[in-house]
XYZ file of C-alpha atoms in Angstrom:
289
model
C -1.288 32.895 3.614
C -1.636 30.285 6.276
C -4.965 32.004 7.413
C -6.358 31.919 3.832
C -5.209 28.205 3.406
C -6.188 26.637 6.717
C -8.740 28.910 8.514
C -10.599 31.108 5.966
C -12.730 28.350 4.559
C -14.157 27.626 7.881
C -14.546 31.051 8.962
C -16.167 32.306 5.613
C -18.589 29.299 4.814
C -21.180 27.818 7.133
C -21.340 24.381 5.240
C -17.381 24.052 5.862
C -17.883 24.549 9.597
C -20.724 22.027 9.762
C -18.518 19.444 7.822
C -15.788 20.164 10.368
C -17.950 19.677 13.340
C -19.355 16.541 11.695
C -15.714 15.144 11.240
C -15.184 15.957 15.047
C -18.235 14.002 15.913
C -17.508 11.080 13.752
C -13.938 10.969 14.963
C -15.186 10.651 18.643
C -17.489 7.999 17.705
C -15.672 5.827 15.288
C -12.230 5.792 17.273
C -13.270 3.514 19.984
C -15.457 1.382 17.564
C -12.646 0.920 15.096
C -10.192 0.150 17.915
C -12.107 -2.668 19.429
C -12.911 -4.087 15.924
C -9.146 -4.042 15.406
C -8.339 -5.653 18.721
C -11.118 -8.439 18.260
C -9.504 -9.133 14.690
C -13.038 -8.202 13.217
C -11.586 -5.405 10.972
C -13.388 -6.616 7.769
C -16.616 -6.803 9.842
C -16.863 -3.001 9.620
C -16.360 -3.154 5.827
C -19.230 -5.979 5.409
C -21.546 -4.060 7.648
C -20.849 -0.674 5.857
C -22.025 -2.304 2.533
C -24.884 -3.859 4.399
C -26.588 -0.475 5.033
C -27.090 0.044 1.330
C -30.473 -1.451 0.672
C -31.954 0.492 3.657
C -30.429 3.698 2.677
C -31.811 3.078 -0.853
C -35.348 2.463 0.538
C -35.087 5.735 2.814
C -33.973 7.557 -0.485
C -37.100 6.218 -2.353
C -39.439 7.218 0.318
C -37.765 10.481 1.541
C -35.592 11.558 -1.302
C -32.054 12.967 -0.322
C -33.162 13.133 3.316
C -30.182 11.940 5.268
C -32.121 11.060 8.494
C -34.453 8.937 6.485
C -31.709 7.250 4.608
C -29.769 6.863 7.925
C -32.777 5.097 9.554
C -33.160 2.681 6.721
C -29.425 2.032 6.632
C -29.483 1.273 10.586
C -32.262 -1.174 10.192
C -30.646 -2.902 7.186
C -27.288 -2.993 8.856
C -28.767 -4.475 12.105
C -30.846 -7.022 10.179
C -27.738 -8.325 8.425
C -25.751 -8.397 11.765
C -28.668 -10.503 13.340
C -29.095 -12.902 10.312
C -25.383 -13.526 10.142
C -25.373 -14.254 13.967
C -28.381 -16.589 13.903
C -26.733 -18.410 10.706
C -23.582 -18.748 12.694
C -25.286 -20.181 15.665
C -27.458 -22.700 13.696
C -25.154 -23.783 10.919
C -21.664 -24.971 10.467
C -20.539 -21.876 8.772
C -18.306 -19.352 10.620
C -19.244 -15.800 11.450
C -16.922 -14.231 8.685
C -18.442 -16.340 5.959
C -21.999 -15.661 7.016
C -21.264 -11.873 7.009
C -19.719 -12.082 3.592
C -22.588 -13.816 2.193
C -25.115 -11.499 3.657
C -23.270 -8.326 2.865
C -22.884 -9.326 -0.716
C -26.552 -10.095 -1.026
C -27.320 -6.803 0.762
C -25.029 -4.797 -1.455
C -26.377 -6.152 -4.787
C -29.827 -5.477 -3.608
C -29.040 -1.832 -2.583
C -27.340 -1.014 -5.927
C -30.285 -2.785 -7.911
C -32.884 -0.535 -5.987
C -31.024 2.696 -6.453
C -30.325 1.989 -9.949
C -33.901 0.973 -10.864
C -35.462 3.890 -9.239
C -32.927 6.702 -9.510
C -30.129 8.189 -11.534
C -26.488 7.503 -11.745
C -26.045 10.776 -9.590
C -28.325 9.439 -6.851
C -26.130 6.244 -6.736
C -22.952 8.210 -6.520
C -24.553 10.206 -3.595
C -25.397 7.070 -1.989
C -22.199 5.258 -2.327
C -19.888 8.156 -1.748
C -21.897 10.824 0.087
C -20.674 14.351 0.643
C -19.681 15.755 3.967
C -20.021 19.238 2.657
C -23.793 18.598 2.168
C -24.429 17.711 5.885
C -27.263 20.072 7.132
C -28.154 21.051 10.761
C -30.581 18.004 11.220
C -27.913 15.600 10.013
C -25.297 17.192 11.998
C -27.581 16.832 15.103
C -28.009 13.089 14.249
C -24.290 12.455 13.793
C -23.498 14.253 17.051
C -26.172 12.310 18.952
C -24.878 8.957 17.663
C -21.345 10.044 18.859
C -22.844 10.692 22.303
C -24.713 7.445 22.323
C -21.468 5.571 21.271
C -19.338 7.221 24.047
C -22.036 6.592 26.629
C -22.256 3.007 25.482
C -18.484 2.358 25.758
C -18.684 3.876 29.202
C -21.210 1.314 30.351
C -19.796 -1.797 28.338
C -16.109 -0.980 28.525
C -15.027 -3.663 31.089
C -16.959 -6.485 29.422
C -15.794 -5.548 26.012
C -12.105 -5.543 27.170
C -12.813 -8.920 28.748
C -14.442 -10.177 25.448
C -11.470 -9.041 23.533
C -8.779 -10.669 25.540
C -10.385 -13.613 27.308
C -13.974 -14.289 26.211
C -13.734 -17.640 28.255
C -13.335 -15.764 31.314
C -16.400 -13.533 30.573
C -18.738 -16.468 29.965
C -17.237 -18.127 33.215
C -18.152 -15.125 35.339
C -21.557 -14.831 33.825
C -20.837 -11.847 31.848
C -23.491 -12.193 29.163
C -21.011 -12.294 26.419
C -23.634 -12.737 23.649
C -25.550 -9.656 24.731
C -22.194 -7.660 25.103
C -21.347 -8.803 21.497
C -24.783 -7.718 20.181
C -24.578 -4.431 21.956
C -21.250 -3.727 20.347
C -22.662 -4.716 16.872
C -25.331 -2.139 17.352
C -22.620 0.504 18.056
C -20.793 -0.469 15.031
C -23.954 -0.092 12.877
C -24.915 3.139 14.480
C -21.341 4.698 13.661
C -21.621 3.290 10.067
C -24.831 5.160 9.776
C -23.219 8.257 11.073
C -20.421 7.932 8.622
C -22.776 7.178 5.865
C -24.326 10.548 6.424
C -21.194 12.253 5.618
C -18.952 9.909 3.450
C -21.266 7.359 1.888
C -21.592 3.609 2.329
C -18.292 2.862 0.599
C -16.185 5.373 2.468
C -17.746 5.221 5.805
C -15.602 2.409 7.227
C -12.363 4.289 6.042
C -12.613 6.727 8.817
C -13.394 3.972 11.317
C -10.444 1.529 10.500
C -7.605 3.506 9.070
C -6.969 5.776 12.167
C -7.185 2.782 14.469
C -4.767 0.852 12.386
C -2.295 3.804 12.401
C -2.903 4.489 16.091
C -1.832 0.871 16.954
C 1.727 1.752 15.655
C 2.124 4.695 18.018
C 0.584 3.504 21.384
C 0.067 0.388 23.616
C -2.506 1.302 26.134
C -5.972 1.102 25.237
C -7.006 4.590 26.252
C -3.996 5.990 24.388
C -4.956 4.076 21.301
C -8.466 5.352 21.297
C -7.153 8.878 21.898
C -4.765 8.745 19.095
C -7.099 7.184 16.779
C -9.538 10.089 17.434
C -6.839 12.628 16.793
C -5.673 10.956 13.452
C -9.331 10.712 12.479
C -10.174 14.388 13.045
C -6.800 15.520 11.632
C -7.644 13.468 8.451
C -11.084 15.019 8.470
C -9.716 18.607 8.601
C -6.855 18.188 6.041
C -9.361 16.269 3.748
C -11.761 19.048 4.007
C -9.100 21.786 3.096
C -7.875 19.837 0.239
C -11.465 19.226 -1.136
C -12.169 22.962 -0.929
C -8.992 24.153 -2.443
C -8.510 21.566 -5.359
C -12.309 20.902 -5.888
C -11.964 17.117 -4.715
C -14.783 14.731 -3.552
C -14.579 15.305 0.264
C -15.268 11.803 1.390
C -12.555 10.121 -0.802
C -10.241 13.067 0.034
C -10.701 12.396 3.929
C -10.073 8.727 3.650
C -7.080 9.044 1.356
C -5.538 11.504 3.963
C -6.128 8.949 6.703
C -4.696 6.208 4.398
C -1.421 8.362 3.905
C -1.196 8.608 7.912
C -1.407 4.810 7.989
C 1.238 4.282 5.474
C 3.596 6.817 7.333
C 2.643 5.056 10.635
C 3.829 1.711 9.089
C 7.160 3.309 8.365
C 7.705 5.555 11.370
C 5.603 4.240 14.139
C 7.392 3.801 17.309
C 5.461 0.611 18.202
C 6.396 -1.779 15.476
C 7.181 0.593 12.592
C 9.615 -0.451 9.894
C 12.328 2.142 10.659
C 12.272 1.862 14.351
C 12.644 -1.926 14.043
C 15.563 -1.516 11.703
C 17.278 1.099 14.059
C 16.631 -0.551 17.208
C 15.987 -4.293 17.638
C 12.467 -5.425 19.096
C 14.197 -6.841 22.201
C 15.308 -3.259 23.290
C 11.773 -2.023 23.110
C 10.057 -0.993 26.218
């Protein structure tokens, strides 16, 4: 019974195995990105950039059809363009970064929906917005795995300056740490992982696997390495359970994965040992280690 429920779908169907490997790659890449977004108080930036990839993905769809690499390349260019334009607007105007990101992502989202609606069908629009991890082919899987590898390598190189920028950006500037370039490199990693998530979950769901596990992990660990590890485990677990539910009950795979991650987040709010509701009620905060 347990084998038929939990293992048989992956043992019997190649598309389920590809989807599971894609979820593993997404978990490894999105976990550190989501955690640093959370620590930098930039959680909504991920949501803004996930919407910003839509016009590029739509143009990639028009040129290459339902080719996920073509749509992913277009989405990366569009997301990076929005990030750069928002940064320039912040530097040369009085508006703050969050306001500029909100403005540019709304323009980008509307443009993307307009492009798909004008040149495609409702089915095409739903595919671009919500994706399908069960439709990931070998080429798309290699792309997602490559992005995860680039992300881990990038964080290995940028870990110290990123941590410094999170907790003491003034020190990084005083030490000549090139904070602006570190910030730009981080935004590139964010956009890359949103493109990877777009391959499987669509533009509206991609940020869910990035931010929900990170927020849930914050309730279970304190050290940065532990936070990233717990977030990756939660993301992969949500991917596994979401795929099983999607297969057994004929549910859309992307929303199922994100909803499972959301349930873990809600349970973490209640039960998490670092600031969860029930531990706070049982043990006063001044007794916490």
